[in-house]
Short mmCIF file of C-alpha atoms and ligand atoms in Angstrom, two decimals:
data_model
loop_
_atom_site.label_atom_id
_atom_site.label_comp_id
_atom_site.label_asym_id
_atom_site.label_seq_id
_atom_site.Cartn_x
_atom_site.Cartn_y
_atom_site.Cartn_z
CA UNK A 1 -16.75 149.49 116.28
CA UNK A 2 -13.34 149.73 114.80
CA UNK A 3 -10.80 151.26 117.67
CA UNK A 4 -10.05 154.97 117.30
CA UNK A 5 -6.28 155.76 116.04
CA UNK A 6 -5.13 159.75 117.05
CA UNK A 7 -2.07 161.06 117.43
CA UNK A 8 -2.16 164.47 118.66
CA UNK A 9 1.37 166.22 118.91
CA UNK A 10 2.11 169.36 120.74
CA UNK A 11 3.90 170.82 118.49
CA UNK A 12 4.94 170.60 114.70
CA UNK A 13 8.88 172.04 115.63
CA UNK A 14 10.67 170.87 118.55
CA UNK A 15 13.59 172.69 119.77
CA UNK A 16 16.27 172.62 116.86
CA UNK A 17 14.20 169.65 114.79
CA UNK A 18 12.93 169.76 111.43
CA UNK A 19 9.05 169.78 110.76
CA UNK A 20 7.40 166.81 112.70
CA UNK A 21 11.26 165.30 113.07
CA UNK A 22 10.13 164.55 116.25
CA UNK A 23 6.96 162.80 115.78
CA UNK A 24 8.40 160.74 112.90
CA UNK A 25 8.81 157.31 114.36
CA UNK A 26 5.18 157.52 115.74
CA UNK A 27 3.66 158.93 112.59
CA UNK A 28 5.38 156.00 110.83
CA UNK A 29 4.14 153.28 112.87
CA UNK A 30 0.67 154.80 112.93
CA UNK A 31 0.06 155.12 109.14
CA UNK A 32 1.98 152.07 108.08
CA UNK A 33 0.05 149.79 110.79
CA UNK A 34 -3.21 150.98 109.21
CA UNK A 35 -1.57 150.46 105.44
CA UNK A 36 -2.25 154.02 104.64
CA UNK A 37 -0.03 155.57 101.80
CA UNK A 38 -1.73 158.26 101.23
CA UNK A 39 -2.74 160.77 103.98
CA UNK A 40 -5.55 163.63 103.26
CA UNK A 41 -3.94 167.20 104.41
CA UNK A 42 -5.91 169.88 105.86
CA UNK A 43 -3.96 173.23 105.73
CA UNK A 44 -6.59 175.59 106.54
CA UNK A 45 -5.12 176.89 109.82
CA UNK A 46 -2.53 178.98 108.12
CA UNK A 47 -3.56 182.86 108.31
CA UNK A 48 -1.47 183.74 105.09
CA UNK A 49 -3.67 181.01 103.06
CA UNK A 50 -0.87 179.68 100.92
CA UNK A 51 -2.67 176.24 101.15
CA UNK A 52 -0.54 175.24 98.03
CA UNK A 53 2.49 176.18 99.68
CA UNK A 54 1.50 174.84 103.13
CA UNK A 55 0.64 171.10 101.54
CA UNK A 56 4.49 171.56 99.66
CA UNK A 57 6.11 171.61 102.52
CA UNK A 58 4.05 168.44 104.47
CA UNK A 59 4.51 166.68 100.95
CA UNK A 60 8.34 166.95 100.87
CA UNK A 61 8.60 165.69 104.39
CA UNK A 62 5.75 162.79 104.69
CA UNK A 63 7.27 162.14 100.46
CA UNK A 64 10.57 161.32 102.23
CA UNK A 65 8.90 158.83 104.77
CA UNK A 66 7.17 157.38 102.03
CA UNK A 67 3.54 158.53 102.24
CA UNK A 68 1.75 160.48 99.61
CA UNK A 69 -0.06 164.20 100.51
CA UNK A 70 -2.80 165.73 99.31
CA UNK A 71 -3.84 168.88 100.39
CA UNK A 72 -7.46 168.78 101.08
CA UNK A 73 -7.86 171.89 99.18
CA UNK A 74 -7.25 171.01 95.88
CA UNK A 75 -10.42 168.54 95.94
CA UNK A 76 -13.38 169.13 94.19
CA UNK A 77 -15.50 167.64 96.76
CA UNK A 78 -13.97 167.56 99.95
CA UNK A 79 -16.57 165.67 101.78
CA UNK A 80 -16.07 162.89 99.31
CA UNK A 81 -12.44 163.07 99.73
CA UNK A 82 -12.93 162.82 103.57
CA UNK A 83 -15.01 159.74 103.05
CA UNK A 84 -12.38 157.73 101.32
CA UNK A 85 -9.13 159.07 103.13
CA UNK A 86 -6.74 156.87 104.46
CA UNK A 87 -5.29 158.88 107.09
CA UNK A 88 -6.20 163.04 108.21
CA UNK A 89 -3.22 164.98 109.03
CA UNK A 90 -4.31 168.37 110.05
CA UNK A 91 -1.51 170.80 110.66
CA UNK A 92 -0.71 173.71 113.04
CA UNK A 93 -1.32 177.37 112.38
CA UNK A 94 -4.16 179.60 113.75
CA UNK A 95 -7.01 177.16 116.09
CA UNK A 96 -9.63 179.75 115.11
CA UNK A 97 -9.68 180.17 111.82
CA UNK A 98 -8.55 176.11 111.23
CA UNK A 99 -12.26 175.72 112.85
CA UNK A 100 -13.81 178.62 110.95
CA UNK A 101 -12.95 177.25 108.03
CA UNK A 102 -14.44 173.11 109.24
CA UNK A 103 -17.55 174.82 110.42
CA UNK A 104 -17.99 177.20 106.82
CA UNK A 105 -17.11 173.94 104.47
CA UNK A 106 -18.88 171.37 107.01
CA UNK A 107 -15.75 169.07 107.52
CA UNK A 108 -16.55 168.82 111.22
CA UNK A 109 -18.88 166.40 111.53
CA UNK A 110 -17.48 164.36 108.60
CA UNK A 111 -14.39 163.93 109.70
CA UNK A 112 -15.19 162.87 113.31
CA UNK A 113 -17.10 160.19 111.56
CA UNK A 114 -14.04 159.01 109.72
CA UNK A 115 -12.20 159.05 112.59
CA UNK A 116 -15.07 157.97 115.59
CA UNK A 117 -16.98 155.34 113.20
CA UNK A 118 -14.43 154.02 110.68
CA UNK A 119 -11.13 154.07 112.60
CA UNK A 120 -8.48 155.69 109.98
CA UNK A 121 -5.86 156.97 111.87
CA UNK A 122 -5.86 160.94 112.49
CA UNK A 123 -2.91 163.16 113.15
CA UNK A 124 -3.12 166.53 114.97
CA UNK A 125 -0.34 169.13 115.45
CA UNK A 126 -0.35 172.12 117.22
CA UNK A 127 -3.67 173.67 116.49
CA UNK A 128 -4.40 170.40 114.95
CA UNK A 129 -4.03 168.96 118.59
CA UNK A 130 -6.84 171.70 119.30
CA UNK A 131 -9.35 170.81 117.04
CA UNK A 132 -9.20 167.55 117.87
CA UNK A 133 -10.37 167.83 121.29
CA UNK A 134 -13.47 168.74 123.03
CA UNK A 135 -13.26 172.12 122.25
CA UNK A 136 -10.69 175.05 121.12
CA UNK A 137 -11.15 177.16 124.57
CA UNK A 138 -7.68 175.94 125.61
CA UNK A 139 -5.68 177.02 122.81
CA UNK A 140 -3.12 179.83 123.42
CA UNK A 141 -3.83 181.29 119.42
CA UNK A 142 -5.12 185.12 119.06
CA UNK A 143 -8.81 185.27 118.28
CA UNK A 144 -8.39 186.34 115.28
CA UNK A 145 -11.20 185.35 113.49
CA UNK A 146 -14.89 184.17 114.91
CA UNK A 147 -15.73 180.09 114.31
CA UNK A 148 -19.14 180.61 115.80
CA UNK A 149 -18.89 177.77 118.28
CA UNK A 150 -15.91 177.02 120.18
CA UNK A 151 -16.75 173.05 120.07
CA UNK A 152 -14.10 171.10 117.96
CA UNK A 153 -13.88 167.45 116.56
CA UNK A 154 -14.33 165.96 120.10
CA UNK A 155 -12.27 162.59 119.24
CA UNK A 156 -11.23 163.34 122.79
CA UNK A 157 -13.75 164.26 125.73
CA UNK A 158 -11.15 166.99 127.29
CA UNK A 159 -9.53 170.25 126.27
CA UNK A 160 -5.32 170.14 125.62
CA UNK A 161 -3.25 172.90 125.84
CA UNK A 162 -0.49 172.68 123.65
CA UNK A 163 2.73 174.13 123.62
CA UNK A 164 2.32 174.57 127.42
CA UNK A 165 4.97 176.77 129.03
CA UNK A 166 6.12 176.93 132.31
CA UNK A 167 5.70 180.10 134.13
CA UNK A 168 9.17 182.74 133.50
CA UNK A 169 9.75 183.19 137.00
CA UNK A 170 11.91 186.14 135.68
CA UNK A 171 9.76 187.86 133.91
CA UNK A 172 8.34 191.40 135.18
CA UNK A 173 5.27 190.81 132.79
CA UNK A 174 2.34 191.06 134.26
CA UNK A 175 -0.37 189.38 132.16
CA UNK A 176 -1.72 185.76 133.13
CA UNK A 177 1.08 183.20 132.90
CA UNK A 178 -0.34 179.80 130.96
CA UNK A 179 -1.01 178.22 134.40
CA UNK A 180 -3.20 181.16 135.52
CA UNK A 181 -5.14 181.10 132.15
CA UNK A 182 -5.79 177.23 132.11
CA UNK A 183 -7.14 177.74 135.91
CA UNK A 184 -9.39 180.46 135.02
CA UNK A 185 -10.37 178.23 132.01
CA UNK A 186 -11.41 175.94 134.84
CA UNK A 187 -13.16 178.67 136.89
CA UNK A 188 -16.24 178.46 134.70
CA UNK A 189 -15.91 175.18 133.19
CA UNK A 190 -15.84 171.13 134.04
CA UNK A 191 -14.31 168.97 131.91
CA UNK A 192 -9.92 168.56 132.46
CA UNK A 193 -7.27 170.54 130.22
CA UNK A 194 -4.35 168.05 129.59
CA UNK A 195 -1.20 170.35 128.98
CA UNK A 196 1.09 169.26 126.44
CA UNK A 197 4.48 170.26 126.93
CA UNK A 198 6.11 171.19 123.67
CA UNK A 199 8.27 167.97 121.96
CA UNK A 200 5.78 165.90 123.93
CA UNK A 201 2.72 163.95 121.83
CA UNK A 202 -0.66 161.63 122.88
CA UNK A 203 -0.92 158.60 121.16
CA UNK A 204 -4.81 157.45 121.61
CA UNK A 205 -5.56 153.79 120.75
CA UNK A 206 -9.09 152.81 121.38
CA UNK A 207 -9.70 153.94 125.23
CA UNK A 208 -5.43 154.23 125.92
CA UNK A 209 -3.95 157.41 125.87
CA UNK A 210 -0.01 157.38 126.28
CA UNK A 211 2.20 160.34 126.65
CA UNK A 212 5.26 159.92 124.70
CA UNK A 213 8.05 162.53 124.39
CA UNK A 214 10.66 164.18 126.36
CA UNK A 215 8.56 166.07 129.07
CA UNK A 216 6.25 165.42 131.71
CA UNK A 217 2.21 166.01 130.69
CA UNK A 218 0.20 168.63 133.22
CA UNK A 219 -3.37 167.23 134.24
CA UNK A 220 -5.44 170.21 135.59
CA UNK A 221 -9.01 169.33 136.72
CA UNK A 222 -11.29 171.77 138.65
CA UNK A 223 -11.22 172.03 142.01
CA UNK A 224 -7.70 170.22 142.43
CA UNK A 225 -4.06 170.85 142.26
CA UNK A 226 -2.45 170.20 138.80
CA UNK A 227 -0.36 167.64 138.61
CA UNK A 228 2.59 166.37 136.46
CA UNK A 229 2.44 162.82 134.93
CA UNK A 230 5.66 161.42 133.38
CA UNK A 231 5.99 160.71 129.80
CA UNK A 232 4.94 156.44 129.03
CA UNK A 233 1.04 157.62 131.62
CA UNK A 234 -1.42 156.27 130.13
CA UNK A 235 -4.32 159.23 130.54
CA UNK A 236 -7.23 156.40 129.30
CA UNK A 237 -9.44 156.99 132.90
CA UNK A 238 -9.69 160.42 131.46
CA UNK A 239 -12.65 158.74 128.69
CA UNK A 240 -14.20 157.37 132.12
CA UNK A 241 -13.84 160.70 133.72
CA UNK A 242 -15.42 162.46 131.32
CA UNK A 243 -17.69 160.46 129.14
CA UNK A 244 -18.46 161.06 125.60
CA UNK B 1 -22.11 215.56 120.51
CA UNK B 2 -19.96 215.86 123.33
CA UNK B 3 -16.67 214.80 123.03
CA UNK B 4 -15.55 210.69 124.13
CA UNK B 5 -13.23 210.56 127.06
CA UNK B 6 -12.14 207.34 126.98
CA UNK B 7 -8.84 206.14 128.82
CA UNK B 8 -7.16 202.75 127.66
CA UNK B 9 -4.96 201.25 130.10
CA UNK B 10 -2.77 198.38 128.94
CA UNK B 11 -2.42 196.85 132.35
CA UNK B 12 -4.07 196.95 136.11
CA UNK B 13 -0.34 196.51 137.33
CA UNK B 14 3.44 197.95 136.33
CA UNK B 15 5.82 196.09 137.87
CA UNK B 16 6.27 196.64 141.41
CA UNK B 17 3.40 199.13 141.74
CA UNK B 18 0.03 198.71 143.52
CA UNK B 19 -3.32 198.36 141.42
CA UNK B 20 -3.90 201.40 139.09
CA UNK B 21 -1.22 203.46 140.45
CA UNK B 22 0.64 204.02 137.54
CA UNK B 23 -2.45 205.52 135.86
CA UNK B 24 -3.84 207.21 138.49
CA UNK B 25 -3.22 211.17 137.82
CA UNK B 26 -4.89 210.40 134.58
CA UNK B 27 -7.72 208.55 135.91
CA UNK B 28 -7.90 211.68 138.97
CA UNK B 29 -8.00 214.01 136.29
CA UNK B 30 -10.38 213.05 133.61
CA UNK B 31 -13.26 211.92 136.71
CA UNK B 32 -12.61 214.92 138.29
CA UNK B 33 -12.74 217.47 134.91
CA UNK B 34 -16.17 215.68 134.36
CA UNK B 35 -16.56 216.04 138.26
CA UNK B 36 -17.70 212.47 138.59
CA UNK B 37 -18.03 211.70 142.40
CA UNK B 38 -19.06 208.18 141.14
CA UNK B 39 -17.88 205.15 139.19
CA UNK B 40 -19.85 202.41 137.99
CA UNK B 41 -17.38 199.56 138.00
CA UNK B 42 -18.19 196.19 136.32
CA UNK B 43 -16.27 193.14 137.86
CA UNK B 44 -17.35 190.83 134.74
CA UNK B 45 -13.96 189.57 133.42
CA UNK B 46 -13.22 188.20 136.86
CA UNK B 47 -13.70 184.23 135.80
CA UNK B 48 -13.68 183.13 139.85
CA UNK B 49 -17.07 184.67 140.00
CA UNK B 50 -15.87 186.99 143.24
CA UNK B 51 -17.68 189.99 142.19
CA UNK B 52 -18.23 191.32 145.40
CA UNK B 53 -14.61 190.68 146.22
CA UNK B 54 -13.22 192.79 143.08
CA UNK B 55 -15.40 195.69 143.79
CA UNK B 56 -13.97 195.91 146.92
CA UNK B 57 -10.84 195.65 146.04
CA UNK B 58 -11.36 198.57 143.02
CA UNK B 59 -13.75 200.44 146.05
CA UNK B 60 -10.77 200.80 148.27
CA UNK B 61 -7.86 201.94 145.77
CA UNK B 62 -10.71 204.65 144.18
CA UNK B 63 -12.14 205.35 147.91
CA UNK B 64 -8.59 206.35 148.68
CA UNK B 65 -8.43 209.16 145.84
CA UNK B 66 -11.68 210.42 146.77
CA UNK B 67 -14.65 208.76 144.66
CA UNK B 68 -17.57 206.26 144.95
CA UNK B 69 -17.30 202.90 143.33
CA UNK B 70 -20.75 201.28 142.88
CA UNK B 71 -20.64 197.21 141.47
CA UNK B 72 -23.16 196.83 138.50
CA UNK B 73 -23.93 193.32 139.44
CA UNK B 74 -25.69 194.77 142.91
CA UNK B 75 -28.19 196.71 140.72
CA UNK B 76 -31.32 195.68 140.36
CA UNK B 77 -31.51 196.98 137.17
CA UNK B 78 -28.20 197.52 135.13
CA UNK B 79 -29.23 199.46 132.21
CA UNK B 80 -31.07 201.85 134.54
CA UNK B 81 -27.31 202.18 136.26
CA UNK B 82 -25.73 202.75 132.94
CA UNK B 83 -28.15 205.49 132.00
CA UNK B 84 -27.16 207.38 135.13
CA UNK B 85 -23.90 206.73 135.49
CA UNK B 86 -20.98 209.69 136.17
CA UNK B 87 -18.17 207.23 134.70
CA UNK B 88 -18.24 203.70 133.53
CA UNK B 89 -14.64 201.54 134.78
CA UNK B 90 -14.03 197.88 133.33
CA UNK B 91 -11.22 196.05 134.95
CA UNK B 92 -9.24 193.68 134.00
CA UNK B 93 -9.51 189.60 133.80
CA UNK B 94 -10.50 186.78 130.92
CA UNK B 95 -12.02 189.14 128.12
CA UNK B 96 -14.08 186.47 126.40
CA UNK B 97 -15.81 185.97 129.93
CA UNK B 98 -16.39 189.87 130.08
CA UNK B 99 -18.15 190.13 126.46
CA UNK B 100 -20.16 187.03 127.49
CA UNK B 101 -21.72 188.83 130.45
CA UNK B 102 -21.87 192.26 128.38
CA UNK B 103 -23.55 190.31 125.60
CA UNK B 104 -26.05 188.60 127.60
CA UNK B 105 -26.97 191.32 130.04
CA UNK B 106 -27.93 193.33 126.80
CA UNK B 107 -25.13 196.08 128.08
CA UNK B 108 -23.48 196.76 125.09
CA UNK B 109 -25.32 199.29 123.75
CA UNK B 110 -26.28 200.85 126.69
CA UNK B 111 -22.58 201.93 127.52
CA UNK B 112 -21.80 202.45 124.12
CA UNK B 113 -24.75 204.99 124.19
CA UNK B 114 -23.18 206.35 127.34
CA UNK B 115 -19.55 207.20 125.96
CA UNK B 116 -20.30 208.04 122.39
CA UNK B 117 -23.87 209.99 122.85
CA UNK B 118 -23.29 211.33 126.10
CA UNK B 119 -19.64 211.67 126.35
CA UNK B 120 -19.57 210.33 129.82
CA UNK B 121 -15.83 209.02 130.95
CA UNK B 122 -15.23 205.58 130.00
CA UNK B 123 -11.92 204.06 131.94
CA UNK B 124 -10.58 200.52 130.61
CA UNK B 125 -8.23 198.15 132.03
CA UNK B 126 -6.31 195.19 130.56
CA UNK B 127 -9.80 192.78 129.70
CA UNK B 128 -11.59 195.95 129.87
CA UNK B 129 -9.44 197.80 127.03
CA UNK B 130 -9.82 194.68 125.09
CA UNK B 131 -14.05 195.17 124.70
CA UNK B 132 -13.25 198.78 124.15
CA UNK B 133 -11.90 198.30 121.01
CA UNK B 134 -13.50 197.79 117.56
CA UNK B 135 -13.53 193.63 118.23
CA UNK B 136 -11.77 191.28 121.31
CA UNK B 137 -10.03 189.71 118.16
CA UNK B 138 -6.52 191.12 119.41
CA UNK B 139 -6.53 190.03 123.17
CA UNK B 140 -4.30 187.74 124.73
CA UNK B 141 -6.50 186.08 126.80
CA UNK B 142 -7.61 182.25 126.77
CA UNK B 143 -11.09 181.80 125.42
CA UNK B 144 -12.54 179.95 128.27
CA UNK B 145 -15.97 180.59 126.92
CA UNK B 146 -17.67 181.59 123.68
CA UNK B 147 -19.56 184.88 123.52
CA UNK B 148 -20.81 184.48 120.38
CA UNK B 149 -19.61 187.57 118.17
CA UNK B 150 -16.19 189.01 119.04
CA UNK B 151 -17.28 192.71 118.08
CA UNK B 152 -16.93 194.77 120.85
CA UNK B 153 -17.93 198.52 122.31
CA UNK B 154 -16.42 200.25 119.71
CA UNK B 155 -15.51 203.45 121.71
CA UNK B 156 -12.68 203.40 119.22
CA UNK B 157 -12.29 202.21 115.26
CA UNK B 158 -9.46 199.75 116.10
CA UNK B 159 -7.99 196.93 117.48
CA UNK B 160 -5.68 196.94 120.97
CA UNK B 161 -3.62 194.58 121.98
CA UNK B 162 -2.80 195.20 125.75
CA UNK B 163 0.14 193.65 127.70
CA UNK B 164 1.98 194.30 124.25
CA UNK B 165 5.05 191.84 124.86
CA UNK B 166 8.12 191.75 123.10
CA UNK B 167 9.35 188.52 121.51
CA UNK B 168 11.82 186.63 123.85
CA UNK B 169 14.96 186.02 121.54
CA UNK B 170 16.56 183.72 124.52
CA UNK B 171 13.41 181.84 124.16
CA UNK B 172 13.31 178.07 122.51
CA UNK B 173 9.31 177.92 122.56
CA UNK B 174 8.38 177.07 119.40
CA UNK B 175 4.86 178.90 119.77
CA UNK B 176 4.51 182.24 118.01
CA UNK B 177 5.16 185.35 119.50
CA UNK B 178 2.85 187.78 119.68
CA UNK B 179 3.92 190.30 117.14
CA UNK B 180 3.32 187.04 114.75
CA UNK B 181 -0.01 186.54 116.33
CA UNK B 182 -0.83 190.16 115.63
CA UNK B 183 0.47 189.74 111.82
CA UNK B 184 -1.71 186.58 111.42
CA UNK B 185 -4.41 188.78 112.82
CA UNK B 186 -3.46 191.05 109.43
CA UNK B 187 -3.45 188.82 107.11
CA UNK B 188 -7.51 188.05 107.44
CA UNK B 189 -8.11 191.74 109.14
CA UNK B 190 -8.43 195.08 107.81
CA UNK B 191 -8.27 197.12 110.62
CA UNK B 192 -4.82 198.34 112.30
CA UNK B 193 -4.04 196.81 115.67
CA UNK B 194 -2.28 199.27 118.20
CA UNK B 195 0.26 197.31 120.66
CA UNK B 196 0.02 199.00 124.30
CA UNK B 197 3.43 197.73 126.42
CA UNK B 198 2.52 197.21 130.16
CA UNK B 199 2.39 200.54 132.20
CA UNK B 200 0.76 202.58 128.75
CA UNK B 201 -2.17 203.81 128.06
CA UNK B 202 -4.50 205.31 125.24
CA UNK B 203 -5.99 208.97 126.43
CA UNK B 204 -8.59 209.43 123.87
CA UNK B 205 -10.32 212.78 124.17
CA UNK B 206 -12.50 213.53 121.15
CA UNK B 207 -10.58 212.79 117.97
CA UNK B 208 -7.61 212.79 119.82
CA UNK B 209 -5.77 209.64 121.09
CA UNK B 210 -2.52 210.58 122.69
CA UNK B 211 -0.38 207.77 124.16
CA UNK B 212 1.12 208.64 127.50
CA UNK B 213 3.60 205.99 130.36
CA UNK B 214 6.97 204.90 129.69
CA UNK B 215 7.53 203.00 126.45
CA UNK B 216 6.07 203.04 123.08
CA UNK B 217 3.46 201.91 120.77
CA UNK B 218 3.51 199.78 118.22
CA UNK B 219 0.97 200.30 115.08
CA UNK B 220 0.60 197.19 113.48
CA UNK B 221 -1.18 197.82 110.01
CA UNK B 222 -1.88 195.45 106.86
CA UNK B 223 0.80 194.97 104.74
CA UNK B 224 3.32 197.45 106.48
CA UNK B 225 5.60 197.21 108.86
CA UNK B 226 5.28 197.30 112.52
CA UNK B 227 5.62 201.16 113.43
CA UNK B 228 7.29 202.20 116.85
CA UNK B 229 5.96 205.92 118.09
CA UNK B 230 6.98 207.53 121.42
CA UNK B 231 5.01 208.67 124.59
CA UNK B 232 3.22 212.26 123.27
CA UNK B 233 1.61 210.96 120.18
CA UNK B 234 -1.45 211.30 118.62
CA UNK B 235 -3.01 208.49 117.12
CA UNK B 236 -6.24 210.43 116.06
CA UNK B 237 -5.37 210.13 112.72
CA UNK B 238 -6.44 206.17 113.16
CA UNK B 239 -10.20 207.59 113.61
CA UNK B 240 -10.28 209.11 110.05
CA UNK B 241 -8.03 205.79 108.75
CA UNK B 242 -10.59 203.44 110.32
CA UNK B 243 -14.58 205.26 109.91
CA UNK B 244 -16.15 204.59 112.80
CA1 LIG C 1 -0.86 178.82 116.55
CA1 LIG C 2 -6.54 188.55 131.06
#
């Protein structure tokens, strides 16, 4: 079985960056490795649903890197065009109705195939990083639309949380910080939440799972402390941990 | 039909202050007017499980003030408690946990039925706003588990979102804030969405919904801007916007 190839990035902006600046050398190095030129986008997670406009702006980017971009809406039949992509960028928006929308045009299982069975390379931002995982009950995005099932692409066995944020210790706010929310997450649940600082990215070859980026990663697993791993951890026990 | 009483509290807590206290003459005043001795208080949206614990908690602030507080998850037979229930209180915690339990313990109807038919007091909190509302599609909270549908009580025609925080303009998170979670919510929603700040609260009494603490409201409706309106007013005029 061919190795599995995700990148899953925390975020699609990074402090004063351009779109996916950040990412670039590891989106490079990832697509050209594999030989893909052309990368299938999926640009359903943006509420306004200016898909057209949405795929413009990943084209003019990934264009300048040298890649080509089609927006996965434009196919005719977008199961076929899943079955002969190269590469599957999906980018950042709302988690819900990015899974909504897999679930109502059956992309889910398809494109886990592409990516479990056949090895092209995926790449996840933001609430692209969510639908990648195990499920979408970790993502910090307004519910603002019902997917059904919370289960997600599951080319990972555990939940991220991206754009993590440390607690405001000056803040007079008194809902849940992200901490508190990930813990209750793991109050009625088993599986680990890996929290993804924002800037920071998880590059998954095969069963290795390296945090690259600027930040430390947060590992929170029920029934123990969280705890911070530096950036070059490789989180690969985690498919051990948590089988399949 | 007897009139609804229903009282929306954005949050359990305002700043320094003790559990409830910042709503408590309006929570004294609409149990007593109804001269409701007793409060049926469901612990639900507490995700460590510590129902007992919560009760207590909720049993001592209310025993202090002068009424009963009975758990629902002691009774050996929860609609039965609904049906004779003085006043129905949902506190505060993970809101997708809440409609999980309300959803599977076939409650929904039953204290819909309550506040609607019989025009028994209904008193909300934080989570427990949240399933007041026409849907839990405006909370903040992470969705740690999947109830299935994200329609709610529907003691009013709208959509709350409680804890209503202002964006942070010193902030470099690249997430969105939550008035742009709120206008995503728009963009695929009908329905207005009414932003509580912490220490508000929603005093719905018939067709009248009159906003009372210290800051304002924010109506957030499709394809207009974000409204500000003061402490005093009445947003009744959202019942005959909405239909029930
Ligand atoms: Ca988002
Ligand atoms: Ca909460």
């Amino acid at each position: 079985m061919p190795k599995r190839q995700v990148l899953l990035s925390s975020s699609s902006l990074y402090k004063d960056g351009s779109y996916l600046e950040h990412v670039r050398p590891y989106i490079e190095k990832l697509l050209t490795k594999n030989n893909a030129k052309h990368v299938l986008f999926i640009p359903y997670a943006l509420a306004s649903g200016d898909h057209d406009g949405y795929t413009k702006k990943v084209e003019t980017i990934l264009g300048k890197w040298g890649f080509q971009v089609d927006g996965i809406h434009k196919s005719p039949d977008q199961i076929a065009s899943i079955k002969k992509a190269q590469a599957i960028f999906i980018g950042g928006g709302n988690t819900f109705l990015l899974l909504k929308h897999l679930y109502d045009k059956k992309l889910v299982e398809a494109i886990r195939s592409r990516i479990i069975d056949d090895g092209i390379p995926y790449i996840g931002s933001s609430a692209g990083t969510n639908v990648a995982a195990r499920s979408i009950q970790t993502t910090n995005d307004m519910p603002i639309i019902c997917p059904g099932s919370f289960d997600a692409l599951k080319l990972v066995p555990f939940h991220i949380n991206p754009h993590y944020l440390d607690p405001d210790t000056n803040s007079t706010h008194r809902g849940e910080t992200r901490e508190e929310r990930i813990l209750e997450f793991l109050m009625v649940n088993e599986r680990p939440c890996l929290a993804l600082r924002e800037g920071t990215c998880l590059i998954i070859e095969g069963k290795d799972a390296t945090l690259v980026g600027p930040a430390n990663a947060i590992l929170f697993r029920k029934g123990k402390e969280p705890t911070e791993f530096p950036p070059g951890t490789n989180f690969g026990f985690l498919f051990d941990e948590c089988k399949d």
